mmCIF file of C-alpha atoms and ligand atoms in Angstrom:
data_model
loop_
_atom_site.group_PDB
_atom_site.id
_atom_site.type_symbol
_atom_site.label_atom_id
_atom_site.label_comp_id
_atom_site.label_asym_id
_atom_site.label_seq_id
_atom_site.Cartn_x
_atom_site.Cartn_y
_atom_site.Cartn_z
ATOM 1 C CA UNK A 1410 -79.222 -93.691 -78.383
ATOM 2 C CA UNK A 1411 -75.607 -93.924 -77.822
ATOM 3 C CA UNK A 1412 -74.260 -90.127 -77.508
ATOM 4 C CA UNK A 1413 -72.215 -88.478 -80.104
ATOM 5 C CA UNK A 1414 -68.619 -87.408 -79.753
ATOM 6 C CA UNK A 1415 -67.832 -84.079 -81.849
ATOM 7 C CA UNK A 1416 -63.797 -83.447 -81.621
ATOM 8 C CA UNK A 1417 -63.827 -79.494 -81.383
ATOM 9 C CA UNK A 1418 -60.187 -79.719 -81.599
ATOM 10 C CA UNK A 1419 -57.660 -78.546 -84.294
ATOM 11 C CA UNK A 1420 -54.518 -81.301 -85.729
ATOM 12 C CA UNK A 1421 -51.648 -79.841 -85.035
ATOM 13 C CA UNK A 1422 -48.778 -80.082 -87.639
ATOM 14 C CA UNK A 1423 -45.478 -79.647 -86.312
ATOM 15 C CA UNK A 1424 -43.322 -76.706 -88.078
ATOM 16 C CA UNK A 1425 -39.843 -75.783 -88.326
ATOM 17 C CA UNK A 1426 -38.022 -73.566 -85.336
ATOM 18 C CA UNK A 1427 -38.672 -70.615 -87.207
ATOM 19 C CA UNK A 1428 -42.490 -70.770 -87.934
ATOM 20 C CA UNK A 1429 -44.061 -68.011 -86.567
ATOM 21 C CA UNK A 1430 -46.321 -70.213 -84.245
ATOM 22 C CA UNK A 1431 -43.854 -72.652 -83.979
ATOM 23 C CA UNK A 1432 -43.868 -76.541 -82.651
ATOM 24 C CA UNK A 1433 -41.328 -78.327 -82.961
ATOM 25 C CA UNK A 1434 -40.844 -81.877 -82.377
ATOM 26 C CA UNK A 1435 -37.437 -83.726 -82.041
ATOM 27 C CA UNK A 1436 -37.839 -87.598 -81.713
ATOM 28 C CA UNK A 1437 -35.141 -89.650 -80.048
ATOM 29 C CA UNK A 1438 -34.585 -93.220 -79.967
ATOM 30 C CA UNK A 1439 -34.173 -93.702 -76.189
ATOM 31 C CA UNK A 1440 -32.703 -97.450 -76.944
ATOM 32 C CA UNK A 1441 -30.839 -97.093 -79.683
ATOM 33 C CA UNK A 1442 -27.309 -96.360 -77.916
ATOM 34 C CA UNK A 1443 -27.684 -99.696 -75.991
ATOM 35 C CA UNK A 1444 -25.206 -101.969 -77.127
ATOM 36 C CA UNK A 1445 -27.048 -105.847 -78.093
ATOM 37 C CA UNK A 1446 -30.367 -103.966 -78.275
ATOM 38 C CA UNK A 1447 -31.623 -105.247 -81.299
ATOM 39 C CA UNK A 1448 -35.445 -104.195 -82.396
ATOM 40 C CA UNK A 1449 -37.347 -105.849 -85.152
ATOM 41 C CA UNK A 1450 -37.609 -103.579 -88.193
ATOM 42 C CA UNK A 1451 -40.776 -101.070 -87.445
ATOM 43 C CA UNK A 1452 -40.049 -100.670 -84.380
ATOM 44 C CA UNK A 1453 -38.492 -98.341 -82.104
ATOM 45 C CA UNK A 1454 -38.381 -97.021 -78.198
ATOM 46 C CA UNK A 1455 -38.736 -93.153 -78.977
ATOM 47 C CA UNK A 1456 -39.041 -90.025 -76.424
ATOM 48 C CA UNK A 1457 -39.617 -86.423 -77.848
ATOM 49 C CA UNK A 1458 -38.190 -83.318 -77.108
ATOM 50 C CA UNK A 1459 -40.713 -80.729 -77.748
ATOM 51 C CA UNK A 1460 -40.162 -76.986 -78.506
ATOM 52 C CA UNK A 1461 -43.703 -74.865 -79.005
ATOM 53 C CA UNK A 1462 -44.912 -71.150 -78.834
ATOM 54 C CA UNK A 1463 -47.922 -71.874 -76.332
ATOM 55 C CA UNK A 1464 -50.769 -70.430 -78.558
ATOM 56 C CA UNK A 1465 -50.227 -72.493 -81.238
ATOM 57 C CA UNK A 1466 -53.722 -74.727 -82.505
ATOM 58 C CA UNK A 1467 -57.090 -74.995 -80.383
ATOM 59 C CA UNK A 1468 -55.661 -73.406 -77.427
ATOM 60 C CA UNK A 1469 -56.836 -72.089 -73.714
ATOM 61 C CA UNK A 1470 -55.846 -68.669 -72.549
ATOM 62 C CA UNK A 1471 -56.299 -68.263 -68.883
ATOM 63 C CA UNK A 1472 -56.493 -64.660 -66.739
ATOM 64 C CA UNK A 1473 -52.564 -65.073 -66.663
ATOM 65 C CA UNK A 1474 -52.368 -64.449 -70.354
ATOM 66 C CA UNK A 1475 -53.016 -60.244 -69.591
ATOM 67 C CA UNK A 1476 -52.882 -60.251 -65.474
ATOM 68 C CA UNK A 1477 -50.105 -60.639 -63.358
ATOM 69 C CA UNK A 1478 -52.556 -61.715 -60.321
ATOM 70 C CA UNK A 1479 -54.566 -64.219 -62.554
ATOM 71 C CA UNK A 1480 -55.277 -68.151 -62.566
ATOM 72 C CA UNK A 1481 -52.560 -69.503 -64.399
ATOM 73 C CA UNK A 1482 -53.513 -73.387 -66.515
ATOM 74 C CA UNK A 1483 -53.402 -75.083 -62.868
ATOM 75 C CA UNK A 1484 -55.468 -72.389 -60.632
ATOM 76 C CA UNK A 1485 -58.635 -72.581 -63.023
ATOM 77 C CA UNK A 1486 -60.745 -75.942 -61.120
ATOM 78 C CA UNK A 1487 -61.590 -78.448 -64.055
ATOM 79 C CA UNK A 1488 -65.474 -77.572 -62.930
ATOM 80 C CA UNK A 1489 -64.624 -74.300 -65.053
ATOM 81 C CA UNK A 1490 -63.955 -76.605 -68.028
ATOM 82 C CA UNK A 1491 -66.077 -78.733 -68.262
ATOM 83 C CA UNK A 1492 -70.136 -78.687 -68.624
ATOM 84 C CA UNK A 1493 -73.440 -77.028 -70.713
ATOM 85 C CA UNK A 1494 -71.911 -75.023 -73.304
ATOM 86 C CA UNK A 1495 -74.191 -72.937 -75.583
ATOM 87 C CA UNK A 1496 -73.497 -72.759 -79.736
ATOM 88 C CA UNK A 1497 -74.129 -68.946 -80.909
ATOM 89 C CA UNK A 1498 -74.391 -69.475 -84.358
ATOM 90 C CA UNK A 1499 -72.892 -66.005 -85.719
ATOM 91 C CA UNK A 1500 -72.102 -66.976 -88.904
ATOM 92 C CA UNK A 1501 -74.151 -64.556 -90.708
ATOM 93 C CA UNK A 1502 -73.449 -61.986 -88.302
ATOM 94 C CA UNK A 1503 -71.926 -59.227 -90.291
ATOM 95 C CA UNK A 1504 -70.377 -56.285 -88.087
ATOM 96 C CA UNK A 1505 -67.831 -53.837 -89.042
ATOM 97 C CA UNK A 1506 -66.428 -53.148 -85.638
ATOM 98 C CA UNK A 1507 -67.191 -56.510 -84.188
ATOM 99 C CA UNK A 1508 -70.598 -59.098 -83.982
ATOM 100 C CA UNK A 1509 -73.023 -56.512 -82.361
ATOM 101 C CA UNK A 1510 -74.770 -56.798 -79.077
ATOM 102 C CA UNK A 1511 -77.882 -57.207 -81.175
ATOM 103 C CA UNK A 1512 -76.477 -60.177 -83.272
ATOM 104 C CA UNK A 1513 -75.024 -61.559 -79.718
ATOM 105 C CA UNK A 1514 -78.141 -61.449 -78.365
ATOM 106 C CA UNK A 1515 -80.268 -62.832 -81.545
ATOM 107 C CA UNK A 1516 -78.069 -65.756 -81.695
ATOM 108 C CA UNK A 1517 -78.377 -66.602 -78.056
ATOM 109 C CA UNK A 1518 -82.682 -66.512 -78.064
ATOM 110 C CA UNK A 1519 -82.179 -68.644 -81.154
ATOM 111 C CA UNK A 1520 -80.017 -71.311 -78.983
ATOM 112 C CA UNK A 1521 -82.410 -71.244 -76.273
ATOM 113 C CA UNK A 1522 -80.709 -68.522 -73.999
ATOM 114 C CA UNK A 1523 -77.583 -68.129 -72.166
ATOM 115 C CA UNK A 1524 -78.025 -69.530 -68.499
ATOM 116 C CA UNK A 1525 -75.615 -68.788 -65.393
ATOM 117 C CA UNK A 1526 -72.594 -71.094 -65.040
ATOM 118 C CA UNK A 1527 -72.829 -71.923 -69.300
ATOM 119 C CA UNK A 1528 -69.661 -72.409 -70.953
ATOM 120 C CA UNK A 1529 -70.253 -70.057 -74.574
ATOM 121 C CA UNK A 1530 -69.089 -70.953 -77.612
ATOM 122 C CA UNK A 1531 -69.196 -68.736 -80.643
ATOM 123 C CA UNK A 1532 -69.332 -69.929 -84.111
ATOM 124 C CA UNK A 1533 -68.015 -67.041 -86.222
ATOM 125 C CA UNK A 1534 -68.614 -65.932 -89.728
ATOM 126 C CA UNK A 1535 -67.484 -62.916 -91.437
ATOM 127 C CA UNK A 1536 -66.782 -61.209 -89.084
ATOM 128 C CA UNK A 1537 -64.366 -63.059 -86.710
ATOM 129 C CA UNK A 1538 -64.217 -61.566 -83.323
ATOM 130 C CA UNK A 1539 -66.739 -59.667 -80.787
ATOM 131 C CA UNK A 1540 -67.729 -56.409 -80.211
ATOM 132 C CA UNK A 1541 -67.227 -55.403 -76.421
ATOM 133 C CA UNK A 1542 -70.479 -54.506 -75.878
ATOM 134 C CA UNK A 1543 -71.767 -58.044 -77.570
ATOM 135 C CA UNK A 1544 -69.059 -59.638 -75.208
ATOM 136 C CA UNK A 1545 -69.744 -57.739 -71.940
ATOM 137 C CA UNK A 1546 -73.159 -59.058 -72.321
ATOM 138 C CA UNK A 1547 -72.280 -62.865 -72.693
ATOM 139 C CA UNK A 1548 -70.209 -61.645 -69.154
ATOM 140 C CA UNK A 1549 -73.121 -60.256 -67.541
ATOM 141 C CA UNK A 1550 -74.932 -63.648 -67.794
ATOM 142 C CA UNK A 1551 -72.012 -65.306 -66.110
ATOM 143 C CA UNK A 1552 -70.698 -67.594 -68.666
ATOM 144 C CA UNK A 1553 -67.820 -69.625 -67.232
ATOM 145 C CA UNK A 1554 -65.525 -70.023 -70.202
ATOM 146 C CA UNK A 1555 -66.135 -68.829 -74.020
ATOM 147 C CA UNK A 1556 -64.456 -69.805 -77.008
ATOM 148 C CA UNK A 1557 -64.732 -69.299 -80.564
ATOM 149 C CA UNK A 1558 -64.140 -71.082 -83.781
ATOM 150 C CA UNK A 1559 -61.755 -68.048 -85.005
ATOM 151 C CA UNK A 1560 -58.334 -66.449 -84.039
ATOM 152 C CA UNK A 1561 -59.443 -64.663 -80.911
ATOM 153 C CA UNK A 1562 -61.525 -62.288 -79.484
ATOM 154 C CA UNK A 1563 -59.964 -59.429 -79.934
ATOM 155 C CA UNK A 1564 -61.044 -55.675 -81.635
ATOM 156 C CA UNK A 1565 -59.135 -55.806 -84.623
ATOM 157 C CA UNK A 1566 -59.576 -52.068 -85.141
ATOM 158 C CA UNK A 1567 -58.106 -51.232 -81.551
ATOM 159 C CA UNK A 1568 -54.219 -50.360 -82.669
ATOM 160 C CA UNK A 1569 -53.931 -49.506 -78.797
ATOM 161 C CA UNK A 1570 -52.738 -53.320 -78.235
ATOM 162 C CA UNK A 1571 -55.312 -52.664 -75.049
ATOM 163 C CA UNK A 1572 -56.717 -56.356 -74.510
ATOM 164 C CA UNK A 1573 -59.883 -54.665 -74.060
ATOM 165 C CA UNK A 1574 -61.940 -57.950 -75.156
ATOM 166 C CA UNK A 1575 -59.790 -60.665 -73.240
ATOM 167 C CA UNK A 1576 -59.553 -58.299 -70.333
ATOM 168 C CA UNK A 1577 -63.771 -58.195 -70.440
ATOM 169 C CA UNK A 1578 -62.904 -61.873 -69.976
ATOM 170 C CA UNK A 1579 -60.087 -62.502 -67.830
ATOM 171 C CA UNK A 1580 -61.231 -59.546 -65.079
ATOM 172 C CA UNK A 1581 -64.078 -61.958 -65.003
ATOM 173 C CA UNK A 1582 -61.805 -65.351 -63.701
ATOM 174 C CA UNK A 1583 -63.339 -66.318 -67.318
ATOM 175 C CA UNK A 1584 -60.689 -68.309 -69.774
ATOM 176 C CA UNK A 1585 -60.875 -68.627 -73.851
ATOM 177 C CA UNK A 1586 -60.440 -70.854 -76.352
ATOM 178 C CA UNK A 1587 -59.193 -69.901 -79.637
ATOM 179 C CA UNK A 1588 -59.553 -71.496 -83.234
ATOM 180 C CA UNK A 1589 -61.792 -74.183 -82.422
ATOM 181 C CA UNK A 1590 -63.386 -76.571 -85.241
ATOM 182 C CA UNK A 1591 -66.181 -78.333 -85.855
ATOM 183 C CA UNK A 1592 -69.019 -76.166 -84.451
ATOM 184 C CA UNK A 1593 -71.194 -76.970 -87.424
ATOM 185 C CA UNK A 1594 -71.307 -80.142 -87.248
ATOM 186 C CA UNK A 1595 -72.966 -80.278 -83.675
ATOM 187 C CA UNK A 1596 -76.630 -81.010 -84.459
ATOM 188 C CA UNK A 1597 -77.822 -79.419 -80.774
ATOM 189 C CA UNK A 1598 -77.402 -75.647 -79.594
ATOM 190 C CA UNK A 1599 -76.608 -77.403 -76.301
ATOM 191 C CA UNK A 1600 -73.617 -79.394 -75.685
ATOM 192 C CA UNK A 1601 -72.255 -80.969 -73.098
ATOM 193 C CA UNK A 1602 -68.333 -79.678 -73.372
ATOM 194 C CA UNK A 1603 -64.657 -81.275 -71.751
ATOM 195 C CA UNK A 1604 -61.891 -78.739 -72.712
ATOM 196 C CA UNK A 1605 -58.796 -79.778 -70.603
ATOM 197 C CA UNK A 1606 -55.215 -77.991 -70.358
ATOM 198 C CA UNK A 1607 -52.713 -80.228 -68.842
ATOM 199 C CA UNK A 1608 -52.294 -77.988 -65.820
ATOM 200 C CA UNK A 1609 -48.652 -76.391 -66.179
ATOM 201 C CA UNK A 1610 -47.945 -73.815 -62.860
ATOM 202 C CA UNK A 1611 -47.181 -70.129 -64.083
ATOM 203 C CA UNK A 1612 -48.191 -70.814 -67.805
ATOM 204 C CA UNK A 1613 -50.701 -68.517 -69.472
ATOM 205 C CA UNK A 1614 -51.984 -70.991 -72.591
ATOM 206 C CA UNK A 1615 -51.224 -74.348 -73.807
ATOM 207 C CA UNK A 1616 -52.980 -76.628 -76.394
ATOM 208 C CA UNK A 1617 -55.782 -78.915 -75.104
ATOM 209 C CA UNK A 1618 -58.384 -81.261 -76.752
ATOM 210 C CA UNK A 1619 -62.046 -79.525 -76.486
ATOM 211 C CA UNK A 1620 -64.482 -82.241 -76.950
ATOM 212 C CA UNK A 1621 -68.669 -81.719 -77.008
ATOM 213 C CA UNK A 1622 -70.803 -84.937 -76.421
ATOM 214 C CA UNK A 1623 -74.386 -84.512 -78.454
HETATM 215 ZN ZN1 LIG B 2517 -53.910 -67.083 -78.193
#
């Protein structure tokens, strides 16, 4: 059977400059100053100029993103990006400080485990991001990326503004993906995932296209 190609990956609308999470795009028509350059109607020679706050849409945080010292979007090797990823189903994982450790570690026996060197990919429900202890786990079995299917990771009851989750992450060389899509329509709790960043030097997120063949 031919394999199946899931898009994990968010449209992105463009906005006006002032949108909070803004990208803009300005479209030029390289040709059209050229005197005698005539082009058949519906049809045009354009280049973009492209303004965007970097965690806009399904987007890749690297260690950069909270550490001076760490990978920026070209230090992490593609081999970090791409491979196994496991699907924690925690949609009805209900947690008022966070999915538990408990619920972490339900929903990875139900998908089979978590093995060394898996990328993780959590598919949230009601409650949106992880508790540390449920994250520091996923660490401890030396996941090489996570991502999720909400906003972030983040405690949203820490008013500290301490990264405590990401760092969990980042101290670990480990990236994450924010506001993916599509996790329920994978069929298979394991995934074969390609999640690439263009890789810009001394940037600490950008867009990228996360795609999971079945
Ligand atoms: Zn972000």
């Amino acid at each position: 059977m031919a394999p199946r190609i899931v898009d994990l990956t968010r449209v992105i609308r463009p906005t006006g400059a002032d949108a909070e999470r803004k990208f803009v795009v300005n479209i030029h028509d390289a040709l059209a100053e050229i005197p005698g350059k005539e082009r058949p109607a519906g049809e045009w020679y354009v280049m973009s100029d492209v303004a965007l706050m970097n965690h806009v849409g399904t987007h890749i945080e690297m260690p950069f993103h909270c550490l001076k010292e760490g990978a920026d979007l070209a230090q992490v090797p593609v081999e970090q990006l791409c491979g196994e990823a496991v699907i924690l189903d925690l949609t009805g994982a209900e947690a008022e400080f966070g999915v538990t450790l408990e619920q972490v570690q339900a929903a990875a026996q139900a998908a089979g485990g978590v093995r060394p060197g898996d990328i993780a990919f959590g598919r949230m429900g009601p409650t949106k991001y992880f508790s540390s202890a449920g994250l520091a786990w996923l660490v401890e079995q030396g996941i090489k990326l996570m991502g999720v299917d909400s906003g972030g990771v983040e405690l949203s009851h820490d008013t500290t503004h301490a990264n405590v989750n990401h760092l969990l992450l980042f101290r670990a060389g480990i990236p994450l993906i924010e506001n993916l899509t599509n996790l329920g329509s994978l069929t298979k709790s394991r995934v074969q995932v390609y999640a690439l960043p263009v890789p810009v030097s001394g940037l600490d997120a950008f867009p990228l296209r996360v795609i999971a063949v079945e």
